[in-house]
Amino acid sequence: RSIRLTAAGEILKRRAVSMLRELDDAKREIAELQSMDRGELRIGIVSTVNVAVVPEAVGNFRNSHPGVSVSVRELQMELLETELLAGNLDLGISFMHERHGKQLDTEMLFVERLVAVLPQGHALAKRKTITLPEMLSQPMVLLSHGFCTRELVLESAALQALEHSLRPAIEMNSIEGVLATVRQTNMVTLMPESAVRWAAYPDLVVKTLADKAEDLSFRPVGLVWVNGGHRTAAACAFAEEVKAVIRKE
């Protein structure tokens, strides 16, 4: 009633995946000897960076290399890494962590921190400083469980023993949905800085949390490559475009 690989089959499967990835890399590397006039670029990215950094980088890349087709997939961190190792992505932009091990190479881009996002008419928006406890005391809309943003909020609340205060009135599964709800309900939210740093939201107030650094969780965000894998010319060029967008700030 069920079929599963034997231990020998599991070993063969791992080797086969690696061999197929190497073969695909070889084909792409040979094709690149000609030029970057054609080809494809496959990128995996976590949601917060996709809101602001990636669209501009993709636009700049396409202007320079119009013959290269670009595929951007928004993925959760674990699936992104799995797809990279399977050879289904050329480059990832994700949170960096100790579990990357020897299979993946990383290059840090920036550190992801939480910021307070409020409608202009909110009482806290007029304050010079806002702390996490003050934010958690307000009716709040947050990204749902499973998003790294939610994990940052949970970890920060735990650092200050405020888990009991973390009771969002509304949970949503998209950043734009959360921001739209903040506009329409006069609620507040906590967002990763990258989600609002490179985009203009004139109708919203964005403030850095005034808590001590050790009382807030943070995560580095970086480029993620397969260790020892072929880095295509298109992927390297796109990585430089991402860095250029970040340097503009």
PDB file of C-alpha atoms in Angstrom:
ATOM      1  CA  ARG A   1       0.000   0.000   0.000  1.00  0.00           C
ATOM      2  CA  SER A   2       2.999   2.273   0.193  1.00  0.00           C
ATOM      3  CA  ILE A   3       6.269   2.547  -1.678  1.00  0.00           C
ATOM      4  CA  ARG A   4       9.494   3.879  -0.248  1.00  0.00           C
ATOM      5  CA  LEU A   5      13.144   3.822  -1.160  1.00  0.00           C
ATOM      6  CA  THR A   6      15.538   1.398   0.441  1.00  0.00           C
ATOM      7  CA  ALA A   7      18.662   2.723   2.172  1.00  0.00           C
ATOM      8  CA  ALA A   8      20.592   2.059  -1.028  1.00  0.00           C
ATOM      9  CA  GLY A   9      17.905   3.870  -3.003  1.00  0.00           C
ATOM     10  CA  GLU A  10      18.199   6.939  -0.778  1.00  0.00           C
ATOM     11  CA  ILE A  11      21.951   7.049  -1.420  1.00  0.00           C
ATOM     12  CA  LEU A  12      21.404   6.719  -5.172  1.00  0.00           C
ATOM     13  CA  LYS A  13      18.748   9.453  -5.082  1.00  0.00           C
ATOM     14  CA  ARG A  14      21.102  11.928  -3.381  1.00  0.00           C
ATOM     15  CA  ARG A  15      23.846  11.147  -5.882  1.00  0.00           C
ATOM     16  CA  ALA A  16      21.456  11.438  -8.836  1.00  0.00           C
ATOM     17  CA  VAL A  17      20.203  14.863  -7.724  1.00  0.00           C
ATOM     18  CA  SER A  18      23.784  16.075  -7.376  1.00  0.00           C
ATOM     19  CA  MET A  19      24.771  14.668 -10.784  1.00  0.00           C
ATOM     20  CA  LEU A  20      21.786  16.244 -12.516  1.00  0.00           C
ATOM     21  CA  ARG A  21      22.549  19.595 -10.921  1.00  0.00           C
ATOM     22  CA  GLU A  22      26.172  19.379 -12.074  1.00  0.00           C
ATOM     23  CA  LEU A  23      25.028  18.501 -15.597  1.00  0.00           C
ATOM     24  CA  ASP A  24      22.613  21.439 -15.654  1.00  0.00           C
ATOM     25  CA  ASP A  25      25.365  23.753 -14.375  1.00  0.00           C
ATOM     26  CA  ALA A  26      27.705  22.533 -17.102  1.00  0.00           C
ATOM     27  CA  LYS A  27      25.143  23.196 -19.838  1.00  0.00           C
ATOM     28  CA  ARG A  28      24.456  26.682 -18.527  1.00  0.00           C
ATOM     29  CA  GLU A  29      28.171  27.473 -18.118  1.00  0.00           C
ATOM     30  CA  ILE A  30      28.876  26.439 -21.713  1.00  0.00           C
ATOM     31  CA  ALA A  31      25.957  28.571 -22.936  1.00  0.00           C
ATOM     32  CA  GLU A  32      27.337  31.552 -21.058  1.00  0.00           C
ATOM     33  CA  LEU A  33      30.603  31.362 -22.998  1.00  0.00           C
ATOM     34  CA  GLN A  34      28.718  33.024 -25.827  1.00  0.00           C
ATOM     35  CA  SER A  35      27.094  36.003 -24.080  1.00  0.00           C
ATOM     36  CA  MET A  36      24.297  37.117 -21.762  1.00  0.00           C
ATOM     37  CA  ASP A  37      22.067  37.919 -24.727  1.00  0.00           C
ATOM     38  CA  ARG A  38      19.756  35.073 -23.775  1.00  0.00           C
ATOM     39  CA  GLY A  39      19.129  32.550 -21.040  1.00  0.00           C
ATOM     40  CA  GLU A  40      17.233  32.483 -17.785  1.00  0.00           C
ATOM     41  CA  LEU A  41      17.676  33.569 -14.184  1.00  0.00           C
ATOM     42  CA  ARG A  42      15.839  31.764 -11.370  1.00  0.00           C
ATOM     43  CA  ILE A  43      15.658  33.555  -8.035  1.00  0.00           C
ATOM     44  CA  GLY A  44      14.145  32.514  -4.723  1.00  0.00           C
ATOM     45  CA  ILE A  45      13.403  35.146  -2.112  1.00  0.00           C
ATOM     46  CA  VAL A  46      11.714  35.633   1.251  1.00  0.00           C
ATOM     47  CA  SER A  47       8.629  37.837   1.246  1.00  0.00           C
ATOM     48  CA  THR A  48       9.842  40.962   3.058  1.00  0.00           C
ATOM     49  CA  VAL A  49      12.714  41.677   0.673  1.00  0.00           C
ATOM     50  CA  ASN A  50      10.500  40.952  -2.312  1.00  0.00           C
ATOM     51  CA  VAL A  51       8.258  43.904  -1.456  1.00  0.00           C
ATOM     52  CA  ALA A  52      10.798  46.622  -2.080  1.00  0.00           C
ATOM     53  CA  VAL A  53      14.360  45.605  -2.997  1.00  0.00           C
ATOM     54  CA  VAL A  54      13.742  42.993  -5.667  1.00  0.00           C
ATOM     55  CA  PRO A  55      11.330  44.826  -8.027  1.00  0.00           C
ATOM     56  CA  GLU A  56      13.820  47.653  -8.571  1.00  0.00           C
ATOM     57  CA  ALA A  57      16.729  45.227  -8.943  1.00  0.00           C
ATOM     58  CA  VAL A  58      14.784  43.132 -11.467  1.00  0.00           C
ATOM     59  CA  GLY A  59      13.884  46.255 -13.448  1.00  0.00           C
ATOM     60  CA  ASN A  60      17.503  47.391 -13.569  1.00  0.00           C
ATOM     61  CA  PHE A  61      18.703  43.919 -14.534  1.00  0.00           C
ATOM     62  CA  ARG A  62      16.170  43.608 -17.361  1.00  0.00           C
ATOM     63  CA  ASN A  63      17.138  47.023 -18.721  1.00  0.00           C
ATOM     64  CA  SER A  64      20.742  45.840 -18.961  1.00  0.00           C
ATOM     65  CA  HIS A  65      20.010  42.281 -20.107  1.00  0.00           C
ATOM     66  CA  PRO A  66      16.648  42.246 -21.933  1.00  0.00           C
ATOM     67  CA  GLY A  67      17.293  38.831 -23.475  1.00  0.00           C
ATOM     68  CA  VAL A  68      17.500  37.036 -20.133  1.00  0.00           C
ATOM     69  CA  SER A  69      14.179  35.822 -18.755  1.00  0.00           C
ATOM     70  CA  VAL A  70      13.763  36.245 -14.995  1.00  0.00           C
ATOM     71  CA  SER A  71      11.729  34.045 -12.653  1.00  0.00           C
ATOM     72  CA  VAL A  72      11.227  35.234  -9.061  1.00  0.00           C
ATOM     73  CA  ARG A  73       9.655  32.835  -6.572  1.00  0.00           C
ATOM     74  CA  GLU A  74       8.608  33.971  -3.113  1.00  0.00           C
ATOM     75  CA  LEU A  75       9.344  31.074  -0.768  1.00  0.00           C
ATOM     76  CA  GLN A  76       9.616  30.289   2.901  1.00  0.00           C
ATOM     77  CA  MET A  77      13.208  30.019   4.085  1.00  0.00           C
ATOM     78  CA  GLU A  78      13.382  26.218   4.373  1.00  0.00           C
ATOM     79  CA  LEU A  79      11.824  25.585   0.945  1.00  0.00           C
ATOM     80  CA  LEU A  80      14.083  28.181  -0.650  1.00  0.00           C
ATOM     81  CA  GLU A  81      17.160  26.324   0.590  1.00  0.00           C
ATOM     82  CA  THR A  82      15.764  22.983  -0.584  1.00  0.00           C
ATOM     83  CA  GLU A  83      15.144  24.375  -4.073  1.00  0.00           C
ATOM     84  CA  LEU A  84      18.647  25.830  -4.231  1.00  0.00           C
ATOM     85  CA  LEU A  85      20.242  22.515  -3.323  1.00  0.00           C
ATOM     86  CA  ALA A  86      18.036  20.701  -5.854  1.00  0.00           C
ATOM     87  CA  GLY A  87      19.313  22.976  -8.620  1.00  0.00           C
ATOM     88  CA  ASN A  88      15.953  24.646  -9.203  1.00  0.00           C
ATOM     89  CA  LEU A  89      17.225  28.131  -8.285  1.00  0.00           C
ATOM     90  CA  ASP A  90      20.334  30.064  -9.306  1.00  0.00           C
ATOM     91  CA  LEU A  91      20.328  32.411  -6.325  1.00  0.00           C
ATOM     92  CA  GLY A  92      18.479  32.948  -3.079  1.00  0.00           C
ATOM     93  CA  ILE A  93      17.939  36.005  -0.903  1.00  0.00           C
ATOM     94  CA  SER A  94      17.014  34.839   2.548  1.00  0.00           C
ATOM     95  CA  PHE A  95      17.639  35.035   6.257  1.00  0.00           C
ATOM     96  CA  MET A  96      21.039  33.747   7.293  1.00  0.00           C
ATOM     97  CA  HIS A  97      21.365  31.267  10.129  1.00  0.00           C
ATOM     98  CA  GLU A  98      23.801  28.790  11.651  1.00  0.00           C
ATOM     99  CA  ARG A  99      22.015  25.811  10.095  1.00  0.00           C
ATOM    100  CA  HIS A 100      23.278  26.685   6.602  1.00  0.00           C
ATOM    101  CA  GLY A 101      26.305  24.480   7.264  1.00  0.00           C
ATOM    102  CA  LYS A 102      28.706  23.569   4.469  1.00  0.00           C
ATOM    103  CA  GLN A 103      26.151  23.082   1.703  1.00  0.00           C
ATOM    104  CA  LEU A 104      25.378  26.782   1.236  1.00  0.00           C
ATOM    105  CA  ASP A 105      27.484  29.916   0.931  1.00  0.00           C
ATOM    106  CA  THR A 106      26.099  33.245   2.182  1.00  0.00           C
ATOM    107  CA  GLU A 107      26.968  36.904   1.758  1.00  0.00           C
ATOM    108  CA  MET A 108      25.287  39.341   4.127  1.00  0.00           C
ATOM    109  CA  LEU A 109      23.324  42.256   2.665  1.00  0.00           C
ATOM    110  CA  PHE A 110      21.773  43.903   5.730  1.00  0.00           C
ATOM    111  CA  VAL A 111      20.380  43.193   9.188  1.00  0.00           C
ATOM    112  CA  GLU A 112      16.607  42.799   9.462  1.00  0.00           C
ATOM    113  CA  ARG A 113      15.059  44.669  12.406  1.00  0.00           C
ATOM    114  CA  LEU A 114      11.494  45.364  13.430  1.00  0.00           C
ATOM    115  CA  VAL A 115      10.001  48.843  13.066  1.00  0.00           C
ATOM    116  CA  ALA A 116       6.686  50.318  14.204  1.00  0.00           C
ATOM    117  CA  VAL A 117       4.214  51.195  11.424  1.00  0.00           C
ATOM    118  CA  LEU A 118       1.248  53.416  12.279  1.00  0.00           C
ATOM    119  CA  PRO A 119      -1.390  55.505  10.482  1.00  0.00           C
ATOM    120  CA  GLN A 120      -0.662  59.231  10.581  1.00  0.00           C
ATOM    121  CA  GLY A 121      -3.568  60.029  12.888  1.00  0.00           C
ATOM    122  CA  HIS A 122      -2.638  57.484  15.560  1.00  0.00           C
ATOM    123  CA  ALA A 123      -1.758  58.841  19.006  1.00  0.00           C
ATOM    124  CA  LEU A 124       1.576  56.983  19.113  1.00  0.00           C
ATOM    125  CA  ALA A 125       2.563  58.409  15.730  1.00  0.00           C
ATOM    126  CA  LYS A 126       3.141  61.793  17.386  1.00  0.00           C
ATOM    127  CA  ARG A 127       5.535  60.356  19.956  1.00  0.00           C
ATOM    128  CA  LYS A 128       9.279  60.896  19.557  1.00  0.00           C
ATOM    129  CA  THR A 129       9.976  57.339  20.680  1.00  0.00           C
ATOM    130  CA  ILE A 130       7.954  54.105  20.697  1.00  0.00           C
ATOM    131  CA  THR A 131       8.785  50.874  22.492  1.00  0.00           C
ATOM    132  CA  LEU A 132       7.700  47.304  21.891  1.00  0.00           C
ATOM    133  CA  PRO A 133       5.504  47.173  25.052  1.00  0.00           C
ATOM    134  CA  GLU A 134       3.684  50.306  23.871  1.00  0.00           C
ATOM    135  CA  MET A 135       3.070  48.757  20.461  1.00  0.00           C
ATOM    136  CA  LEU A 136       1.802  45.505  21.934  1.00  0.00           C
ATOM    137  CA  SER A 137      -0.692  47.420  24.061  1.00  0.00           C
ATOM    138  CA  GLN A 138      -2.451  48.693  20.906  1.00  0.00           C
ATOM    139  CA  PRO A 139      -4.936  46.876  18.626  1.00  0.00           C
ATOM    140  CA  MET A 140      -2.586  45.266  16.119  1.00  0.00           C
ATOM    141  CA  VAL A 141      -2.583  43.518  12.751  1.00  0.00           C
ATOM    142  CA  LEU A 142       0.298  41.101  12.113  1.00  0.00           C
ATOM    143  CA  LEU A 143       1.553  38.695   9.507  1.00  0.00           C
ATOM    144  CA  SER A 144       0.406  35.132  10.172  1.00  0.00           C
ATOM    145  CA  HIS A 145       2.405  32.343  11.781  1.00  0.00           C
ATOM    146  CA  GLY A 146       4.939  30.805   9.426  1.00  0.00           C
ATOM    147  CA  PHE A 147       6.369  34.147   8.303  1.00  0.00           C
ATOM    148  CA  CYS A 148       9.843  35.062   9.564  1.00  0.00           C
ATOM    149  CA  THR A 149       8.434  38.460  10.521  1.00  0.00           C
ATOM    150  CA  ARG A 150       6.089  36.796  12.998  1.00  0.00           C
ATOM    151  CA  GLU A 151       9.041  34.894  14.432  1.00  0.00           C
ATOM    152  CA  LEU A 152      10.932  38.158  14.967  1.00  0.00           C
ATOM    153  CA  VAL A 153       7.948  39.578  16.846  1.00  0.00           C
ATOM    154  CA  LEU A 154       7.585  36.431  18.960  1.00  0.00           C
ATOM    155  CA  GLU A 155      11.284  36.350  19.791  1.00  0.00           C
ATOM    156  CA  SER A 156      11.342  40.052  20.702  1.00  0.00           C
ATOM    157  CA  ALA A 157       8.285  39.660  22.919  1.00  0.00           C
ATOM    158  CA  ALA A 158       9.922  36.674  24.632  1.00  0.00           C
ATOM    159  CA  LEU A 159      13.094  38.670  25.318  1.00  0.00           C
ATOM    160  CA  GLN A 160      10.980  41.094  27.354  1.00  0.00           C
ATOM    161  CA  ALA A 161       8.647  38.430  28.818  1.00  0.00           C
ATOM    162  CA  LEU A 162       5.727  39.951  26.906  1.00  0.00           C
ATOM    163  CA  GLU A 163       4.353  36.826  25.242  1.00  0.00           C
ATOM    164  CA  HIS A 164       1.045  37.301  27.067  1.00  0.00           C
ATOM    165  CA  SER A 165       0.646  40.741  25.444  1.00  0.00           C
ATOM    166  CA  LEU A 166       1.028  39.445  21.902  1.00  0.00           C
ATOM    167  CA  ARG A 167      -2.621  39.050  20.893  1.00  0.00           C
ATOM    168  CA  PRO A 168      -3.117  40.526  17.404  1.00  0.00           C
ATOM    169  CA  ALA A 169      -6.664  41.504  16.527  1.00  0.00           C
ATOM    170  CA  ILE A 170      -6.113  40.571  12.867  1.00  0.00           C
ATOM    171  CA  GLU A 171      -3.677  38.199  11.160  1.00  0.00           C
ATOM    172  CA  MET A 172      -2.983  38.276   7.410  1.00  0.00           C
ATOM    173  CA  ASN A 173      -0.681  36.477   4.996  1.00  0.00           C
ATOM    174  CA  SER A 174       0.640  39.388   2.924  1.00  0.00           C
ATOM    175  CA  ILE A 175       2.578  42.531   3.741  1.00  0.00           C
ATOM    176  CA  GLU A 176       0.463  44.721   1.481  1.00  0.00           C
ATOM    177  CA  GLY A 177      -2.665  43.333   3.119  1.00  0.00           C
ATOM    178  CA  VAL A 178      -1.343  44.225   6.569  1.00  0.00           C
ATOM    179  CA  LEU A 179      -0.403  47.764   5.497  1.00  0.00           C
ATOM    180  CA  ALA A 180      -3.771  48.292   3.815  1.00  0.00           C
ATOM    181  CA  THR A 181      -5.508  47.207   7.030  1.00  0.00           C
ATOM    182  CA  VAL A 182      -3.410  49.637   9.079  1.00  0.00           C
ATOM    183  CA  ARG A 183      -4.568  52.432   6.779  1.00  0.00           C
ATOM    184  CA  GLN A 184      -8.245  51.543   7.057  1.00  0.00           C
ATOM    185  CA  THR A 185      -8.603  50.530  10.705  1.00  0.00           C
ATOM    186  CA  ASN A 186      -6.249  52.858  12.608  1.00  0.00           C
ATOM    187  CA  MET A 187      -4.507  49.759  13.973  1.00  0.00           C
ATOM    188  CA  VAL A 188      -0.723  49.438  14.234  1.00  0.00           C
ATOM    189  CA  THR A 189       1.708  46.776  13.073  1.00  0.00           C
ATOM    190  CA  LEU A 190       5.290  45.623  13.444  1.00  0.00           C
ATOM    191  CA  MET A 191       7.153  45.144  10.190  1.00  0.00           C
ATOM    192  CA  PRO A 192      10.676  44.177   9.216  1.00  0.00           C
ATOM    193  CA  GLU A 193      12.559  47.304   8.201  1.00  0.00           C
ATOM    194  CA  SER A 194      13.216  46.015   4.682  1.00  0.00           C
ATOM    195  CA  ALA A 195       9.476  45.863   3.954  1.00  0.00           C
ATOM    196  CA  VAL A 196       9.143  49.650   4.277  1.00  0.00           C
ATOM    197  CA  ARG A 197      12.697  50.964   4.020  1.00  0.00           C
ATOM    198  CA  TRP A 198      12.984  51.051   0.229  1.00  0.00           C
ATOM    199  CA  ALA A 199       9.371  51.887  -0.541  1.00  0.00           C
ATOM    200  CA  ALA A 200       7.491  55.168  -0.109  1.00  0.00           C
ATOM    201  CA  TYR A 201       4.448  55.081   2.163  1.00  0.00           C
ATOM    202  CA  PRO A 202       3.582  58.778   2.679  1.00  0.00           C
ATOM    203  CA  ASP A 203       0.318  57.944   4.446  1.00  0.00           C
ATOM    204  CA  LEU A 204       2.035  55.811   7.098  1.00  0.00           C
ATOM    205  CA  VAL A 205       4.432  56.655   9.915  1.00  0.00           C
ATOM    206  CA  VAL A 206       7.449  54.353  10.312  1.00  0.00           C
ATOM    207  CA  LYS A 207       9.454  54.580  13.526  1.00  0.00           C
ATOM    208  CA  THR A 208      12.433  52.658  14.874  1.00  0.00           C
ATOM    209  CA  LEU A 209      11.673  50.932  18.164  1.00  0.00           C
ATOM    210  CA  ALA A 210      13.418  52.623  21.082  1.00  0.00           C
ATOM    211  CA  ASP A 211      14.010  49.446  23.124  1.00  0.00           C
ATOM    212  CA  LYS A 212      17.558  48.403  23.975  1.00  0.00           C
ATOM    213  CA  ALA A 213      19.218  46.397  21.212  1.00  0.00           C
ATOM    214  CA  GLU A 214      19.462  43.320  23.406  1.00  0.00           C
ATOM    215  CA  ASP A 215      15.691  43.448  23.999  1.00  0.00           C
ATOM    216  CA  LEU A 216      14.812  43.023  20.321  1.00  0.00           C
ATOM    217  CA  SER A 217      15.432  40.102  17.995  1.00  0.00           C
ATOM    218  CA  PHE A 218      17.087  40.616  14.616  1.00  0.00           C
ATOM    219  CA  ARG A 219      18.251  38.496  11.690  1.00  0.00           C
ATOM    220  CA  PRO A 220      20.844  39.056   8.956  1.00  0.00           C
ATOM    221  CA  VAL A 221      19.604  38.848   5.364  1.00  0.00           C
ATOM    222  CA  GLY A 222      21.947  37.791   2.608  1.00  0.00           C
ATOM    223  CA  LEU A 223      22.602  36.223  -0.754  1.00  0.00           C
ATOM    224  CA  VAL A 224      22.537  32.425  -0.631  1.00  0.00           C
ATOM    225  CA  TRP A 225      24.392  30.207  -3.109  1.00  0.00           C
ATOM    226  CA  VAL A 226      25.116  26.486  -3.362  1.00  0.00           C
ATOM    227  CA  ASN A 227      28.588  25.894  -1.982  1.00  0.00           C
ATOM    228  CA  GLY A 228      30.829  24.878  -4.868  1.00  0.00           C
ATOM    229  CA  GLY A 229      28.026  25.247  -7.407  1.00  0.00           C
ATOM    230  CA  HIS A 230      28.337  27.233 -10.604  1.00  0.00           C
ATOM    231  CA  ARG A 231      27.385  30.880 -10.171  1.00  0.00           C
ATOM    232  CA  THR A 232      25.914  31.957 -13.460  1.00  0.00           C
ATOM    233  CA  ALA A 233      26.851  35.292 -14.964  1.00  0.00           C
ATOM    234  CA  ALA A 234      23.200  36.343 -14.785  1.00  0.00           C
ATOM    235  CA  ALA A 235      22.966  35.487 -11.083  1.00  0.00           C
ATOM    236  CA  CYS A 236      26.149  37.396 -10.315  1.00  0.00           C
ATOM    237  CA  ALA A 237      24.932  40.403 -12.278  1.00  0.00           C
ATOM    238  CA  PHE A 238      21.593  40.356 -10.464  1.00  0.00           C
ATOM    239  CA  ALA A 239      23.355  40.107  -7.097  1.00  0.00           C
ATOM    240  CA  GLU A 240      25.221  43.297  -7.945  1.00  0.00           C
ATOM    241  CA  GLU A 241      21.945  45.026  -8.836  1.00  0.00           C
ATOM    242  CA  VAL A 242      20.514  44.063  -5.422  1.00  0.00           C
ATOM    243  CA  LYS A 243      23.589  45.473  -3.674  1.00  0.00           C
ATOM    244  CA  ALA A 244      23.281  48.706  -5.681  1.00  0.00           C
ATOM    245  CA  VAL A 245      19.656  49.180  -4.589  1.00  0.00           C
ATOM    246  CA  ILE A 246      20.643  48.680  -0.950  1.00  0.00           C
ATOM    247  CA  ARG A 247      23.634  51.037  -1.194  1.00  0.00           C
ATOM    248  CA  LYS A 248      21.353  53.854  -2.390  1.00  0.00           C
ATOM    249  CA  GLU A 249      19.910  54.188   1.115  1.00  0.00           C
TER     250      GLU A 249
END
